[in-house]
mmCIF file of C-alpha atoms in Angstrom:
data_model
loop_
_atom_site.group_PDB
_atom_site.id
_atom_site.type_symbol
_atom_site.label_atom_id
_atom_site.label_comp_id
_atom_site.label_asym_id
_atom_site.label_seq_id
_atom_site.Cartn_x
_atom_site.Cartn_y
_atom_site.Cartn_z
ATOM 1 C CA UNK A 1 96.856 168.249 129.492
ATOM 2 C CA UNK A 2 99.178 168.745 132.179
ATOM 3 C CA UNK A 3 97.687 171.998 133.623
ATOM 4 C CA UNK A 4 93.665 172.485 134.308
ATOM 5 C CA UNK A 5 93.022 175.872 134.766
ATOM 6 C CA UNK A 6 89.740 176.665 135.705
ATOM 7 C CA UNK A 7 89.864 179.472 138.386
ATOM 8 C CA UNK A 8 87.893 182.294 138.988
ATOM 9 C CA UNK A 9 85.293 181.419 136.641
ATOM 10 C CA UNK A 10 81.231 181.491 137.567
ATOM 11 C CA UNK A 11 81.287 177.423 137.483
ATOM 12 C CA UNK A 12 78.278 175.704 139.330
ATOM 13 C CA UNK A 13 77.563 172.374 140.229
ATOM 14 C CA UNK A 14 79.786 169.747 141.222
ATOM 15 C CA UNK A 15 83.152 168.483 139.833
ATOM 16 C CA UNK A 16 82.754 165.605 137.690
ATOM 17 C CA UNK A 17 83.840 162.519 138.722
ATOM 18 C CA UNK A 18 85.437 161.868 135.191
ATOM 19 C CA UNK A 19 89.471 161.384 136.046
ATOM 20 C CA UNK A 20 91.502 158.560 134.811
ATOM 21 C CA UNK A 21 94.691 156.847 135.755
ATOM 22 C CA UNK A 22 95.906 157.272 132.064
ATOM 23 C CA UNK A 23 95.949 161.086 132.505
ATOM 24 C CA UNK A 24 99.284 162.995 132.989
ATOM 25 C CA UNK A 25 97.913 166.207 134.792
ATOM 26 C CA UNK A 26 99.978 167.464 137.238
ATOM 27 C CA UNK A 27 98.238 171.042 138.032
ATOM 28 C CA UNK A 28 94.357 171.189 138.743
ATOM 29 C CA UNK A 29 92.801 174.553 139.960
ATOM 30 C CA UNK A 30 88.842 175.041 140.230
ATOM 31 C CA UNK A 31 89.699 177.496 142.909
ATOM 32 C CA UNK A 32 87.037 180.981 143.066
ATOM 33 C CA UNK A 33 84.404 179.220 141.481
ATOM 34 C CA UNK A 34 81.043 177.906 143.284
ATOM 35 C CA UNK A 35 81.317 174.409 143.029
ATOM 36 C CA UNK A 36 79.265 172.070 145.233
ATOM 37 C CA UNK A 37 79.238 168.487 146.277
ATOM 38 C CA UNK A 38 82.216 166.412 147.334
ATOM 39 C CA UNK A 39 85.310 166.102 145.613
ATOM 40 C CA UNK A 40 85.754 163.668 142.829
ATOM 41 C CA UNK A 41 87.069 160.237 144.190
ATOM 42 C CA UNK A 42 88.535 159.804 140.818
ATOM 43 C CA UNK A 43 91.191 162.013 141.764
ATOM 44 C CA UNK A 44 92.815 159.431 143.248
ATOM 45 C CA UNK A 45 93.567 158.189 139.760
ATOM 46 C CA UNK A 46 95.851 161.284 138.655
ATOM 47 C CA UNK A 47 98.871 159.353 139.860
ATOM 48 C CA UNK A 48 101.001 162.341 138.185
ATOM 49 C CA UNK A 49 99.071 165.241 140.516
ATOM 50 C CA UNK A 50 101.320 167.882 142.483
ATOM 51 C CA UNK A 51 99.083 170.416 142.650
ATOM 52 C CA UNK A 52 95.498 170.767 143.617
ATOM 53 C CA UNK A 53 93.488 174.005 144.695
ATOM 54 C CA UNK A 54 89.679 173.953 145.220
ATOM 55 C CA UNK A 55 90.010 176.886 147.465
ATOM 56 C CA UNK A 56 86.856 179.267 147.535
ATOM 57 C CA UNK A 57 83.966 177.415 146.710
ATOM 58 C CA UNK A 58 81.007 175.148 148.252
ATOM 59 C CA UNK A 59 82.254 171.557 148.539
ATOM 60 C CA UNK A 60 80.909 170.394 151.230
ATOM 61 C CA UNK A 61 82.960 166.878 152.468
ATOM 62 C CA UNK A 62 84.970 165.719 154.218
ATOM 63 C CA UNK A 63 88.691 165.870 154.420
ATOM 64 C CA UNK A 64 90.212 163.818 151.929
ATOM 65 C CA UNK A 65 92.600 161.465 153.575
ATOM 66 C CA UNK A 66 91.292 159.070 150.105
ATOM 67 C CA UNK A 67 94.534 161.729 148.218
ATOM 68 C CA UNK A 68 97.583 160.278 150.662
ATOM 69 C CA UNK A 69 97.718 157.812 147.841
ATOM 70 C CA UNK A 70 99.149 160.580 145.200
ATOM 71 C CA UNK A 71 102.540 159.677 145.210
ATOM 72 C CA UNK A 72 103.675 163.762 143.898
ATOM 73 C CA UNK A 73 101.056 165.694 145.331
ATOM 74 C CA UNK A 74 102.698 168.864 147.080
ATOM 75 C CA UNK A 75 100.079 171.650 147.480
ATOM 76 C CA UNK A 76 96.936 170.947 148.797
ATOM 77 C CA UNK A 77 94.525 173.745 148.650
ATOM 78 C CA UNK A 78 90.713 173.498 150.655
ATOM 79 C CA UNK A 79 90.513 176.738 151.972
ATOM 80 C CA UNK A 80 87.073 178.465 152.195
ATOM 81 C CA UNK A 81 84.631 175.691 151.263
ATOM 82 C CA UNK A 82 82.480 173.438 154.037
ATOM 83 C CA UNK A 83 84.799 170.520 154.139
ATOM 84 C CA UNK A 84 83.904 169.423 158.109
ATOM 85 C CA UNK A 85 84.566 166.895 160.430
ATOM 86 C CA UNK A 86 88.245 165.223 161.930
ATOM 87 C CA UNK A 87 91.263 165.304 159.766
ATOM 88 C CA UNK A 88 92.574 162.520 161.963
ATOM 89 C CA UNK A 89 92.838 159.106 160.578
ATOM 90 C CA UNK A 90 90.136 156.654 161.367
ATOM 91 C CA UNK A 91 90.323 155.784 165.358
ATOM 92 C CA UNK A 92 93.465 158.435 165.290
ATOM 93 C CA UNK A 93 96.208 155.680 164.489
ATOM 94 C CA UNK A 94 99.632 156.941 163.263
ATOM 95 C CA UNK A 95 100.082 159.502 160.997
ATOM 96 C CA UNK A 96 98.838 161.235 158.225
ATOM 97 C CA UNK A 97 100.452 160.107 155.131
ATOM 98 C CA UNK A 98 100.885 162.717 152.442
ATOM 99 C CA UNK A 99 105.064 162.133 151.596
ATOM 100 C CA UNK A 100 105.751 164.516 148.832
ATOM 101 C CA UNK A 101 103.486 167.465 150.660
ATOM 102 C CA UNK A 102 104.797 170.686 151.356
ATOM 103 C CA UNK A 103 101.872 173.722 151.461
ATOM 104 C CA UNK A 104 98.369 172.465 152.761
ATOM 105 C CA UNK A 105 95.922 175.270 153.225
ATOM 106 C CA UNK A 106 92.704 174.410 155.235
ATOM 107 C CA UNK A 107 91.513 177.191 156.895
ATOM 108 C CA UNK A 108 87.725 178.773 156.627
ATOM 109 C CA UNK A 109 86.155 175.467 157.163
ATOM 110 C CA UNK A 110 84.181 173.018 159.527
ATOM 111 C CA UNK A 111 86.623 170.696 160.501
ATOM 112 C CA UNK A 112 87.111 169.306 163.989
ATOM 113 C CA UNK A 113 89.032 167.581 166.441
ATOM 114 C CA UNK A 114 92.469 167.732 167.349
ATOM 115 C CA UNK A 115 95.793 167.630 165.565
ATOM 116 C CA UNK A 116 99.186 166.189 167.923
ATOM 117 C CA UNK A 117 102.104 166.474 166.427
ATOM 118 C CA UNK A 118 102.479 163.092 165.381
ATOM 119 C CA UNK A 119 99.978 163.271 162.782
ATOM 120 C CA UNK A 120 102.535 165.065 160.926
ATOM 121 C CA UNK A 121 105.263 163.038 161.610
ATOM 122 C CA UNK A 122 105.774 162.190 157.894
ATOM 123 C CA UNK A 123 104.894 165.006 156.333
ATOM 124 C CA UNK A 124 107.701 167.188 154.818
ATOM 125 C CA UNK A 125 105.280 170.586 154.366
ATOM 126 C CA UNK A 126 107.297 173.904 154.325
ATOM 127 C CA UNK A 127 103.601 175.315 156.119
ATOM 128 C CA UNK A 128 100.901 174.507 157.689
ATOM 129 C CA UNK A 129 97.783 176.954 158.251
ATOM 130 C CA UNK A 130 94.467 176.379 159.792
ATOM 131 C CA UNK A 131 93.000 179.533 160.463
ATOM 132 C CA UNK A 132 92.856 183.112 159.455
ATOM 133 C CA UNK A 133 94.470 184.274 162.872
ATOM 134 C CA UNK A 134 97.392 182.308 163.095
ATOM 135 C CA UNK A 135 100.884 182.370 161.564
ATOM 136 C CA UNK A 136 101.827 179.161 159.463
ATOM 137 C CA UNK A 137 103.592 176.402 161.407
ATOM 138 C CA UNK A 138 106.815 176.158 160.143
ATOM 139 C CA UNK A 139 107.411 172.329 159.341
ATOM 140 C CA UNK A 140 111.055 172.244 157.237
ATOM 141 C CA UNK A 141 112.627 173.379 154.386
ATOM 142 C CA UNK A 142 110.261 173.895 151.069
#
């Protein structure tokens, strides 16, 4: 499959941590369910991945700095779960590294910390929101 669509269901639990390097999905979306637990390390295997949405649920992790190493991943969806803590890097050294990235939505969550600019320094997002209140931070071209 190349597109998992598995939004707005009534899917419990947590997401399985069941995904392989062989796969060719490029589109997963468990977004409006109410899943628990962390998210799957495996993902890090779905080498083909540009889009993934887990927005509106109850993962409760922290934030996955583990996906920098998906070499198309674009859109990053967390919004409205209980992902918490920094989004830094470890000891905050040089930036975050998602290359391909261009919509990250993270607001409604526990994170914490700061963010300087530099963190972004690679990033080539069209947007970047963090809360309900503010506008998106305009970051380039999309």
């Amino acid at each position: 499959f190349t597109t998992v669509n598995l939004r707005k269901n009534k899917l419990e639990g947590n997401i399985p941590d069941k995904f392989y390097s062989s796969a060719s999905t490029q589109t997963l979306d468990f977004g409006f369910n109410r899943l628990t637990g962390k998210l799957p390390r495996s993902l890090k295997n779905c080498s083909h991945l540009k889009f993934l949405s887990v927005d509106h649920n109850r993962i409760n992790d922290s934030f996955p700095l583990w996906l920098k190493t998906l070499p198309n991943l674009k859109v990053l969806t967390l919004r409205a779960n209980r992902f918490h803590g920094p989004i830094s890097p470890p000891d905050n050294q040089g930036p975050l590294a998602f290359p391909e990235l261009r919509i990250l939505e993270i607001a409604d969550n526990r994170f914490t910390g700061s963010l300087p600019r530099n963190y972004f320094a690679n990033w080539s997002a069209t947007s970047l929101k963090m809360n309900d209140e503010e506008e998106g931070l305009y970051m380039g071209d999309y």
